[in-house]
Amino acid sequence: MIFLTRRATFSASHYYWNEAWSAAQNEQVFGKCANRNGHGHNYTLEVTVAGEPDPVTGFVVDLKWLKDVMEREVLAAYDHRHLNLEVEEFKAGKLVPTSENIAIAAWKRLEPKVNAAGGAQLNRIRVYETPEIFAEYRGEA
Amino acid sequence: MIFLTRRATFSASHYYWNEAWSAAQNEQVFGKCANRNGHGHNYTLEVTVAGEPDPVTGFVVDLKWLKDVMEREVLAAYDHRHLNLEVEEFKAGKLVPTSENIAIAAWKRLEPKVNAAGGAQLNRIRVYETPEIFAEYRGEA
Amino acid sequence: MIFLTRRATFSASHYYWNEAWSAAQNEQVFGKCANRNGHGHNYTLEVTVAGEPDPVTGFVVDLKWLKDVMEREVLAAYDHRHLNLEVEEFKAGKLVPTSENIAIAAWKRLEPKVNAAGGAQLNRIRVYETPEIFAEYRGEA
Amino acid sequence: MIFLTRRATFSASHYYWNEAWSAAQNEQVFGKCANRNGHGHNYTLEVTVAGEPDPVTGFVVDLKWLKDVMEREVLAAYDHRHLNLEVEEFKAGKLVPTSENIAIAAWKRLEPKVNAAGGAQLNRIRVYETPEIFAEYRGEA
Amino acid sequence: MIFLTRRATFSASHYYWNEAWSAAQNEQVFGKCANRNGHGHNYTLEVTVAGEPDPVTGFVVDLKWLKDVMEREVLAAYDHRHLNLEVEEFKAGKLVPTSENIAIAAWKRLEPKVNAAGGAQLNRIRVYETPEIFAEYRGEA
Amino acid sequence: MIFLTRRATFSASHYYWNEAWSAAQNEQVFGKCANRNGHGHNYTLEVTVAGEPDPVTGFVVDLKWLKDVMEREVLAAYDHRHLNLEVEEFKAGKLVPTSENIAIAAWKRLEPKVNAAGGAQLNRIRVYETPEIFAEYRGEA
């Protein structure tokens, strides 16, 4: 079994806010991230698939194909977007766009496409909010 | 003469938009950056001062002092902010918050404080929007 | 389950020395690291916690809280210190401050605080001595 | 159990080509990588061993020894070489030198030497083709 | 005056060889780089242009345009190529493809296109062969 | 004219202390760096030489030779050393080993050797104390 990983970056805005709370409560819990004008990050999305290398091509998956899947399923929706205002899974306060939740959301977007292609399985998603902070999701055990 | 540099990072949102243009014109010139919900970056601010090392301390400037100046003069205003909506020099469409203009704006914020302290002079500002793109300003010649 | 990671850096001195050995034996085993004047590194401490994101905040843990725990429990003791001379677990030759042992020591410092907070559990510690060398500890199985 | 990792880099050329296919078929599957003049990368080889730190030295393995093993077993054969033309496991079209296959090949070169030394066991190999793409192999389960 | 920089990467093969010398002489001067099977690198091309930010757009140049120029003029010719065998300025032993000469060659490719566009002037080219080695060219003074 | 740069790293300990001052005064000025047990860094030494590429070899200087000069003149003296206790230019309180002073000291060590070799001239020294802080020296104007 080989674990093959590809990284891509996207730039997005977000804020943390819970509509059920007062402004003061939001600021107490979320600090600077509660600023509803939004702030942003250069996110790194790191996608790992697991499988056996094809004996003829030496590929677990075609990395060009994986790049296209990542761009079509995640980057097209997230890059140069405001996550709270424009991205389906986060908008209207459905889900706070923390790195934790972005990792799970990216898994849900990628897993059906990667696994349906046959051969390799989605194994792990990492989302870096900064080089110092990242969240990792490996699916439901 | 020694050139001493310190880096810091801030996370901010921005968009590119010219009020005098139609939406179509803004999109043609600014592309994805014309999305008025904003998108964001982890910016790196790199500040270089030039001077002679003090013969007693070996310091061109006290790096702790430089960090405080950078935080007070730039990061306090820019970090976790929407540059177009909340930062004096960019708001109300006064100035498009490109890396070029952010570098000049940071120079204007830092130069009086650094140079007034005596000894070292502000020499160069770099603003990295991503690890692949950066703007540098050295003041008016 | 989400694995959430935060990095921090500290600068410290250390040397490798076994009091039970002759100087020649120490030099043979530890090479340049046996220099008892000490040498130093910019260490990176990488702390991973595992848990479910809170449905309201989207947090596995509050990253500001994690930063404070890391600073109070590890960095306050290790940063700008000589590990062999000033840090409890290494001093008086008790333990050689290799990256391996620093990772275990940091785990022992962090695990009670992280796990007592409820929710997330300490999952993994990485200590980078240089960008090329790092040790990882995941607790006792 | 501690997982201790060391990185090294090597510069090599390769191309992707299957002798059983036409040129058109090779180009369709392998794209730019099918150019038989070869192209190249600065590869990073990341080797992880697992074991208990020696109670006297604090070492899982002697990192100087690990560096020597990596240089003798892998870098001496791969660095400044054309993988398809000069490296035993890839030449004469035996195996396509993808990152996946390089990771497995490096494992086969390192595992007997690392494990025979006693104490630590080879745990994981990562091969970075670029900072954005890497393959990981953990041996046969 | 603002100095605006954009980076791009390309993967290429090369070797160092002087047809006028014996194999022994080539090996003595060029060492491992004299292997005529070629070896390769992930090169980073760093292009800096200098000019005044446009008062309306805030751009020294449109970074999308600069990316296209870099891809069309340099990357299309160098990426996934063997510099000695396929790239005009180096082939048939005309020029040894050192980082120094690649920087000058990239300047010659880019300067007419950048400068003809008006406004900004090509200011500096950097070519990183590895993260540890780079050559910089600023044109003829 | 080409500017050719090579980087190398060294790990060293240091502290900041002025014998003419009281302990309180040292702590006030130097903060955590006044701890006389020392602390340490992974320093990066970046050496730039300037010259014309040789028309036959394409080299400004032979990078292998430059590496040897850097190792012999600087790293042999600084790596795995305590700068205040073991390095000629800093010991006995002669000079505070700040990045500023290390850059000047490395210049003095390298300039005679580089310039005597003919062809290229030492152009610039950078010393990174951390990835966030560096000092640059270009010689006396």
mmCIF file of N, CA, C and O in Angstrom, chain F residues 9-91:
data_model
loop_
_atom_site.group_PDB
_atom_site.id
_atom_site.type_symbol
_atom_site.label_atom_id
_atom_site.label_comp_id
_atom_site.label_asym_id
_atom_site.label_seq_id
_atom_site.Cartn_x
_atom_site.Cartn_y
_atom_site.Cartn_z
ATOM 1 N N THR F 9 24.191 25.798 6.983
ATOM 2 C CA THR F 9 23.640 26.006 8.323
ATOM 3 C C THR F 9 24.653 25.580 9.378
ATOM 4 O O THR F 9 25.513 24.742 9.132
ATOM 5 N N PHE F 10 24.540 26.205 10.547
ATOM 6 C CA PHE F 10 25.342 25.759 11.688
ATOM 7 C C PHE F 10 24.519 25.950 12.958
ATOM 8 O O PHE F 10 23.632 26.794 13.009
ATOM 9 N N SER F 11 24.807 25.127 13.930
ATOM 10 C CA SER F 11 24.088 25.165 15.203
ATOM 11 C C SER F 11 25.059 25.637 16.274
ATOM 12 O O SER F 11 26.120 25.035 16.448
ATOM 13 N N ALA F 12 24.685 26.705 16.966
ATOM 14 C CA ALA F 12 25.610 27.278 17.946
ATOM 15 C C ALA F 12 24.835 27.842 19.131
ATOM 16 O O ALA F 12 23.643 28.082 19.044
ATOM 17 N N SER F 13 25.568 28.020 20.226
ATOM 18 C CA SER F 13 24.999 28.665 21.413
ATOM 19 C C SER F 13 25.553 30.076 21.532
ATOM 20 O O SER F 13 26.652 30.362 21.045
ATOM 21 N N HIS F 14 24.799 30.926 22.195
ATOM 22 C CA HIS F 14 25.334 32.249 22.527
ATOM 23 C C HIS F 14 24.530 32.845 23.679
ATOM 24 O O HIS F 14 23.523 32.305 24.106
ATOM 25 N N TYR F 15 25.025 33.946 24.209
ATOM 26 C CA TYR F 15 24.240 34.783 25.130
ATOM 27 C C TYR F 15 24.698 36.209 24.908
ATOM 28 O O TYR F 15 25.714 36.454 24.240
ATOM 29 N N TYR F 16 23.921 37.159 25.429
ATOM 30 C CA TYR F 16 24.294 38.568 25.317
ATOM 31 C C TYR F 16 24.624 39.063 26.725
ATOM 32 O O TYR F 16 23.792 38.927 27.646
ATOM 33 N N TRP F 17 25.785 39.671 26.869
ATOM 34 C CA TRP F 17 26.201 40.102 28.199
ATOM 35 C C TRP F 17 27.281 41.151 28.057
ATOM 36 O O TRP F 17 28.176 41.015 27.228
ATOM 37 N N ASN F 18 27.176 42.186 28.867
ATOM 38 C CA ASN F 18 28.200 43.226 28.901
ATOM 39 C C ASN F 18 28.809 43.231 30.300
ATOM 40 O O ASN F 18 28.121 43.563 31.275
ATOM 41 N N GLU F 19 30.086 42.883 30.377
ATOM 42 C CA GLU F 19 30.752 42.762 31.688
ATOM 43 C C GLU F 19 30.737 44.079 32.473
ATOM 44 O O GLU F 19 30.807 44.070 33.701
ATOM 45 N N ALA F 20 30.663 45.194 31.778
ATOM 46 C CA ALA F 20 30.698 46.494 32.448
ATOM 47 C C ALA F 20 29.369 46.831 33.138
ATOM 48 O O ALA F 20 29.287 47.821 33.857
ATOM 49 N N TRP F 21 28.339 45.999 32.895
ATOM 50 C CA TRP F 21 27.031 46.280 33.468
ATOM 51 C C TRP F 21 26.710 45.306 34.595
ATOM 52 O O TRP F 21 27.225 44.184 34.635
ATOM 53 N N SER F 22 25.780 45.741 35.449
ATOM 54 C CA SER F 22 25.251 44.842 36.481
ATOM 55 C C SER F 22 24.368 43.784 35.817
ATOM 56 O O SER F 22 23.940 43.947 34.671
ATOM 57 N N ALA F 23 24.102 42.715 36.581
ATOM 58 C CA ALA F 23 23.183 41.681 36.078
ATOM 59 C C ALA F 23 21.824 42.296 35.737
ATOM 60 O O ALA F 23 21.229 41.982 34.704
ATOM 61 N N ALA F 24 21.344 43.188 36.608
ATOM 62 C CA ALA F 24 20.024 43.793 36.361
ATOM 63 C C ALA F 24 20.019 44.580 35.054
ATOM 64 O O ALA F 24 19.055 44.513 34.278
ATOM 65 N N GLN F 25 21.107 45.315 34.823
ATOM 66 C CA GLN F 25 21.210 46.108 33.594
ATOM 67 C C GLN F 25 21.272 45.193 32.370
ATOM 68 O O GLN F 25 20.643 45.457 31.352
ATOM 69 N N ASN F 26 22.027 44.119 32.460
ATOM 70 C CA ASN F 26 22.081 43.155 31.359
ATOM 71 C C ASN F 26 20.701 42.573 31.071
ATOM 72 O O ASN F 26 20.305 42.450 29.913
ATOM 73 N N GLU F 27 19.992 42.238 32.129
ATOM 74 C CA GLU F 27 18.659 41.664 31.919
ATOM 75 C C GLU F 27 17.685 42.672 31.333
ATOM 76 O O GLU F 27 16.830 42.323 30.522
ATOM 77 N N GLN F 28 17.860 43.907 31.758
ATOM 78 C CA GLN F 28 16.958 44.941 31.234
ATOM 79 C C GLN F 28 17.162 45.142 29.738
ATOM 80 O O GLN F 28 16.215 45.239 28.969
ATOM 81 N N VAL F 29 18.429 45.181 29.317
ATOM 82 C CA VAL F 29 18.724 45.429 27.904
ATOM 83 C C VAL F 29 18.558 44.161 27.060
ATOM 84 O O VAL F 29 18.002 44.200 25.969
ATOM 85 N N PHE F 30 19.054 43.047 27.580
ATOM 86 C CA PHE F 30 19.138 41.846 26.743
ATOM 87 C C PHE F 30 18.020 40.827 26.988
ATOM 88 O O PHE F 30 17.911 39.838 26.262
ATOM 89 N N GLY F 31 17.227 41.045 28.029
ATOM 90 C CA GLY F 31 16.083 40.159 28.281
ATOM 91 C C GLY F 31 16.496 38.710 28.435
ATOM 92 O O GLY F 31 17.493 38.400 29.108
ATOM 93 N N LYS F 32 15.750 37.807 27.808
ATOM 94 C CA LYS F 32 16.012 36.368 27.921
ATOM 95 C C LYS F 32 17.398 35.992 27.388
ATOM 96 O O LYS F 32 17.942 34.954 27.755
ATOM 97 N N CYS F 33 17.943 36.838 26.503
ATOM 98 C CA CYS F 33 19.245 36.519 25.911
ATOM 99 C C CYS F 33 20.391 36.704 26.908
ATOM 100 O O CYS F 33 21.524 36.307 26.623
ATOM 101 N N ALA F 34 20.101 37.325 28.052
ATOM 102 C CA ALA F 34 21.149 37.530 29.048
ATOM 103 C C ALA F 34 21.399 36.294 29.908
ATOM 104 O O ALA F 34 22.289 36.300 30.758
ATOM 105 N N ASN F 35 20.662 35.242 29.710
ATOM 106 C CA ASN F 35 20.872 33.990 30.459
ATOM 107 C C ASN F 35 22.246 33.426 30.132
ATOM 108 O O ASN F 35 22.495 32.980 29.007
ATOM 109 N N ARG F 36 23.157 33.426 31.120
ATOM 110 C CA ARG F 36 24.557 33.071 30.828
ATOM 111 C C ARG F 36 24.794 31.572 30.676
ATOM 112 O O ARG F 36 25.919 31.149 30.384
ATOM 113 N N ASN F 37 23.774 30.764 30.860
ATOM 114 C CA ASN F 37 23.939 29.355 30.488
ATOM 115 C C ASN F 37 23.923 29.198 28.965
ATOM 116 O O ASN F 37 24.337 28.175 28.444
ATOM 117 N N GLY F 38 23.435 30.239 28.301
ATOM 118 C CA GLY F 38 23.382 30.217 26.839
ATOM 119 C C GLY F 38 22.104 29.585 26.324
ATOM 120 O O GLY F 38 21.422 28.841 27.029
ATOM 121 N N HIS F 39 21.766 29.961 25.110
ATOM 122 C CA HIS F 39 20.685 29.312 24.370
ATOM 123 C C HIS F 39 21.198 29.215 22.939
ATOM 124 O O HIS F 39 22.314 29.675 22.664
ATOM 125 N N GLY F 40 20.442 28.628 22.061
ATOM 126 C CA GLY F 40 21.054 28.391 20.749
ATOM 127 C C GLY F 40 20.118 28.524 19.581
ATOM 128 O O GLY F 40 18.897 28.704 19.728
ATOM 129 N N HIS F 41 20.717 28.447 18.416
ATOM 130 C CA HIS F 41 19.976 28.593 17.161
ATOM 131 C C HIS F 41 20.541 27.671 16.090
ATOM 132 O O HIS F 41 21.705 27.296 16.140
ATOM 133 N N ASN F 42 19.700 27.339 15.126
ATOM 134 C CA ASN F 42 20.160 26.822 13.847
ATOM 135 C C ASN F 42 20.348 28.045 12.947
ATOM 136 O O ASN F 42 19.372 28.585 12.422
ATOM 137 N N TYR F 43 21.555 28.507 12.821
ATOM 138 C CA TYR F 43 21.838 29.662 11.974
ATOM 139 C C TYR F 43 21.922 29.239 10.509
ATOM 140 O O TYR F 43 22.393 28.140 10.203
ATOM 141 N N THR F 44 21.493 30.135 9.622
ATOM 142 C CA THR F 44 21.769 29.952 8.195
ATOM 143 C C THR F 44 22.735 31.040 7.759
ATOM 144 O O THR F 44 22.487 32.231 7.996
ATOM 145 N N LEU F 45 23.835 30.607 7.173
ATOM 146 C CA LEU F 45 24.828 31.528 6.613
ATOM 147 C C LEU F 45 24.617 31.544 5.107
ATOM 148 O O LEU F 45 24.663 30.491 4.465
ATOM 149 N N GLU F 46 24.369 32.748 4.564
ATOM 150 C CA GLU F 46 24.109 32.878 3.127
ATOM 151 C C GLU F 46 25.193 33.766 2.530
ATOM 152 O O GLU F 46 25.306 34.936 2.882
ATOM 153 N N VAL F 47 25.982 33.190 1.625
ATOM 154 C CA VAL F 47 27.141 33.897 1.077
ATOM 155 C C VAL F 47 26.914 34.185 -0.402
ATOM 156 O O VAL F 47 26.638 33.260 -1.174
ATOM 157 N N THR F 48 27.032 35.466 -0.780
ATOM 158 C CA THR F 48 26.865 35.865 -2.186
ATOM 159 C C THR F 48 28.185 36.397 -2.730
ATOM 160 O O THR F 48 28.822 37.251 -2.108
ATOM 161 N N VAL F 49 28.570 35.870 -3.894
ATOM 162 C CA VAL F 49 29.743 36.397 -4.590
ATOM 163 C C VAL F 49 29.266 36.999 -5.905
ATOM 164 O O VAL F 49 28.239 36.598 -6.450
ATOM 165 N N ALA F 50 30.018 37.966 -6.405
ATOM 166 C CA ALA F 50 29.639 38.644 -7.647
ATOM 167 C C ALA F 50 30.771 38.539 -8.656
ATOM 168 O O ALA F 50 31.941 38.724 -8.303
ATOM 169 N N GLY F 51 30.417 38.253 -9.893
ATOM 170 C CA GLY F 51 31.436 38.175 -10.937
ATOM 171 C C GLY F 51 30.794 37.791 -12.254
ATOM 172 O O GLY F 51 29.581 37.646 -12.351
ATOM 173 N N GLU F 52 31.643 37.656 -13.259
ATOM 174 C CA GLU F 52 31.164 37.232 -14.576
ATOM 175 C C GLU F 52 31.291 35.713 -14.668
ATOM 176 O O GLU F 52 32.302 35.156 -14.243
ATOM 177 N N PRO F 53 30.296 35.031 -15.260
ATOM 178 C CA PRO F 53 30.440 33.593 -15.463
ATOM 179 C C PRO F 53 31.608 33.324 -16.418
ATOM 180 O O PRO F 53 31.750 34.014 -17.431
ATOM 181 N N ASP F 54 32.435 32.355 -16.080
ATOM 182 C CA ASP F 54 33.530 31.952 -16.956
ATOM 183 C C ASP F 54 32.927 31.464 -18.273
ATOM 184 O O ASP F 54 31.991 30.651 -18.267
ATOM 185 N N PRO F 55 33.432 31.935 -19.413
ATOM 186 C CA PRO F 55 32.798 31.553 -20.685
ATOM 187 C C PRO F 55 32.912 30.050 -20.979
ATOM 188 O O PRO F 55 32.072 29.507 -21.705
ATOM 189 N N VAL F 56 33.899 29.379 -20.418
ATOM 190 C CA VAL F 56 34.042 27.943 -20.678
ATOM 191 C C VAL F 56 33.211 27.102 -19.704
ATOM 192 O O VAL F 56 32.480 26.204 -20.113
ATOM 193 N N THR F 57 33.299 27.381 -18.412
ATOM 194 C CA THR F 57 32.601 26.535 -17.431
ATOM 195 C C THR F 57 31.191 27.027 -17.109
ATOM 196 O O THR F 57 30.370 26.268 -16.584
ATOM 197 N N GLY F 58 30.926 28.295 -17.358
ATOM 198 C CA GLY F 58 29.642 28.851 -16.961
ATOM 199 C C GLY F 58 29.572 29.173 -15.476
ATOM 200 O O GLY F 58 28.518 29.521 -14.956
ATOM 201 N N PHE F 59 30.719 29.061 -14.779
ATOM 202 C CA PHE F 59 30.760 29.288 -13.320
ATOM 203 C C PHE F 59 31.208 30.707 -12.991
ATOM 204 O O PHE F 59 32.207 31.181 -13.546
ATOM 205 N N VAL F 60 30.549 31.354 -12.043
ATOM 206 C CA VAL F 60 31.118 32.556 -11.425
ATOM 207 C C VAL F 60 32.222 32.108 -10.476
ATOM 208 O O VAL F 60 33.335 32.651 -10.487
ATOM 209 N N VAL F 61 31.894 31.156 -9.645
ATOM 210 C CA VAL F 61 32.918 30.408 -8.888
ATOM 211 C C VAL F 61 32.466 28.949 -8.894
ATOM 212 O O VAL F 61 31.279 28.656 -9.110
ATOM 213 N N ASP F 62 33.358 28.060 -8.612
ATOM 214 C CA ASP F 62 33.021 26.646 -8.449
ATOM 215 C C ASP F 62 32.297 26.507 -7.111
ATOM 216 O O ASP F 62 32.874 26.795 -6.059
ATOM 217 N N LEU F 63 31.036 26.074 -7.155
ATOM 218 C CA LEU F 63 30.237 26.029 -5.923
ATOM 219 C C LEU F 63 30.776 25.014 -4.917
ATOM 220 O O LEU F 63 30.541 25.141 -3.714
ATOM 221 N N LYS F 64 31.446 23.993 -5.403
ATOM 222 C CA LYS F 64 32.080 23.034 -4.492
ATOM 223 C C LYS F 64 33.219 23.716 -3.734
ATOM 224 O O LYS F 64 33.375 23.535 -2.518
ATOM 225 N N TRP F 65 33.985 24.536 -4.438
ATOM 226 C CA TRP F 65 35.060 25.293 -3.797
ATOM 227 C C TRP F 65 34.464 26.265 -2.767
ATOM 228 O O TRP F 65 34.967 26.375 -1.644
ATOM 229 N N LEU F 66 33.374 26.948 -3.142
ATOM 230 C CA LEU F 66 32.764 27.910 -2.216
ATOM 231 C C LEU F 66 32.275 27.198 -0.951
ATOM 232 O O LEU F 66 32.437 27.706 0.162
ATOM 233 N N LYS F 67 31.709 26.015 -1.138
ATOM 234 C CA LYS F 67 31.257 25.233 0.014
ATOM 235 C C LYS F 67 32.433 24.903 0.939
ATOM 236 O O LYS F 67 32.336 25.039 2.165
ATOM 237 N N ASP F 68 33.547 24.502 0.340
ATOM 238 C CA ASP F 68 34.725 24.171 1.140
ATOM 239 C C ASP F 68 35.253 25.388 1.893
ATOM 240 O O ASP F 68 35.616 25.297 3.064
ATOM 241 N N VAL F 69 35.267 26.541 1.219
ATOM 242 C CA VAL F 69 35.736 27.766 1.882
ATOM 243 C C VAL F 69 34.824 28.115 3.054
ATOM 244 O O VAL F 69 35.295 28.439 4.154
ATOM 245 N N MET F 70 33.503 28.027 2.842
ATOM 246 C CA MET F 70 32.555 28.338 3.912
ATOM 247 C C MET F 70 32.743 27.375 5.094
ATOM 248 O O MET F 70 32.707 27.789 6.256
ATOM 249 N N GLU F 71 32.952 26.115 4.781
ATOM 250 C CA GLU F 71 33.128 25.135 5.868
ATOM 251 C C GLU F 71 34.433 25.353 6.618
ATOM 252 O O GLU F 71 34.467 25.310 7.843
ATOM 253 N N ARG F 72 35.490 25.606 5.873
ATOM 254 C CA ARG F 72 36.807 25.731 6.503
ATOM 255 C C ARG F 72 36.927 27.042 7.285
ATOM 256 O O ARG F 72 37.441 27.070 8.396
ATOM 257 N N GLU F 73 36.420 28.143 6.702
ATOM 258 C CA GLU F 73 36.638 29.449 7.313
ATOM 259 C C GLU F 73 35.589 29.810 8.363
ATOM 260 O O GLU F 73 35.879 30.553 9.291
ATOM 261 N N VAL F 74 34.366 29.319 8.209
ATOM 262 C CA VAL F 74 33.304 29.724 9.150
ATOM 263 C C VAL F 74 32.749 28.529 9.930
ATOM 264 O O VAL F 74 32.795 28.504 11.161
ATOM 265 N N LEU F 75 32.230 27.539 9.243
ATOM 266 C CA LEU F 75 31.534 26.464 9.952
ATOM 267 C C LEU F 75 32.457 25.666 10.886
ATOM 268 O O LEU F 75 32.038 25.280 11.977
ATOM 269 N N ALA F 76 33.698 25.438 10.465
ATOM 270 C CA ALA F 76 34.625 24.708 11.337
ATOM 271 C C ALA F 76 34.804 25.429 12.673
ATOM 272 O O ALA F 76 35.003 24.800 13.704
ATOM 273 N N ALA F 77 34.699 26.750 12.646
ATOM 274 C CA ALA F 77 34.877 27.524 13.878
ATOM 275 C C ALA F 77 33.576 27.727 14.644
ATOM 276 O O ALA F 77 33.595 27.849 15.868
ATOM 277 N N TYR F 78 32.435 27.780 13.950
ATOM 278 C CA TYR F 78 31.174 28.169 14.596
ATOM 279 C C TYR F 78 30.245 26.989 14.895
ATOM 280 O O TYR F 78 29.442 27.058 15.834
ATOM 281 N N ASP F 79 30.274 25.948 14.069
ATOM 282 C CA ASP F 79 29.254 24.900 14.190
ATOM 283 C C ASP F 79 29.462 24.049 15.445
ATOM 284 O O ASP F 79 30.576 23.588 15.726
ATOM 285 N N HIS F 80 28.370 23.822 16.178
ATOM 286 C CA HIS F 80 28.411 23.048 17.418
ATOM 287 C C HIS F 80 29.358 23.677 18.435
ATOM 288 O O HIS F 80 30.001 22.983 19.218
ATOM 289 N N ARG F 81 29.426 25.026 18.414
ATOM 290 C CA ARG F 81 30.265 25.772 19.332
ATOM 291 C C ARG F 81 29.428 26.761 20.130
ATOM 292 O O ARG F 81 28.334 27.135 19.710
ATOM 293 N N HIS F 82 29.984 27.191 21.260
ATOM 294 C CA HIS F 82 29.404 28.284 22.036
ATOM 295 C C HIS F 82 30.146 29.538 21.611
ATOM 296 O O HIS F 82 31.338 29.690 21.906
ATOM 297 N N LEU F 83 29.453 30.434 20.924
ATOM 298 C CA LEU F 83 30.135 31.577 20.307
ATOM 299 C C LEU F 83 30.867 32.430 21.336
ATOM 300 O O LEU F 83 32.000 32.849 21.092
ATOM 301 N N ASN F 84 30.247 32.665 22.502
ATOM 302 C CA ASN F 84 30.890 33.513 23.504
ATOM 303 C C ASN F 84 32.112 32.860 24.145
ATOM 304 O O ASN F 84 33.013 33.551 24.610
ATOM 305 N N LEU F 85 32.138 31.552 24.201
ATOM 306 C CA LEU F 85 33.202 30.871 24.944
ATOM 307 C C LEU F 85 34.303 30.314 24.056
ATOM 308 O O LEU F 85 35.411 30.073 24.531
ATOM 309 N N GLU F 86 33.991 30.075 22.784
ATOM 310 C CA GLU F 86 34.941 29.320 21.973
ATOM 311 C C GLU F 86 35.357 29.992 20.675
ATOM 312 O O GLU F 86 36.264 29.500 20.001
ATOM 313 N N VAL F 87 34.672 31.047 20.272
ATOM 314 C CA VAL F 87 34.976 31.623 18.952
ATOM 315 C C VAL F 87 35.771 32.910 19.141
ATOM 316 O O VAL F 87 35.341 33.841 19.833
ATOM 317 N N GLU F 88 36.942 32.924 18.495
ATOM 318 C CA GLU F 88 37.934 33.981 18.677
ATOM 319 C C GLU F 88 37.355 35.388 18.732
ATOM 320 O O GLU F 88 37.628 36.146 19.669
ATOM 321 N N GLU F 89 36.548 35.767 17.720
ATOM 322 C CA GLU F 89 36.132 37.173 17.649
ATOM 323 C C GLU F 89 35.112 37.578 18.712
ATOM 324 O O GLU F 89 34.881 38.774 18.921
ATOM 325 N N PHE F 90 34.481 36.597 19.367
ATOM 326 C CA PHE F 90 33.465 36.935 20.368
ATOM 327 C C PHE F 90 33.922 36.661 21.797
ATOM 328 O O PHE F 90 33.362 37.204 22.741
ATOM 329 N N LYS F 91 34.933 35.835 21.983
ATOM 330 C CA LYS F 91 35.190 35.368 23.345
ATOM 331 C C LYS F 91 35.817 36.431 24.245
ATOM 332 O O LYS F 91 36.274 37.455 23.771
#
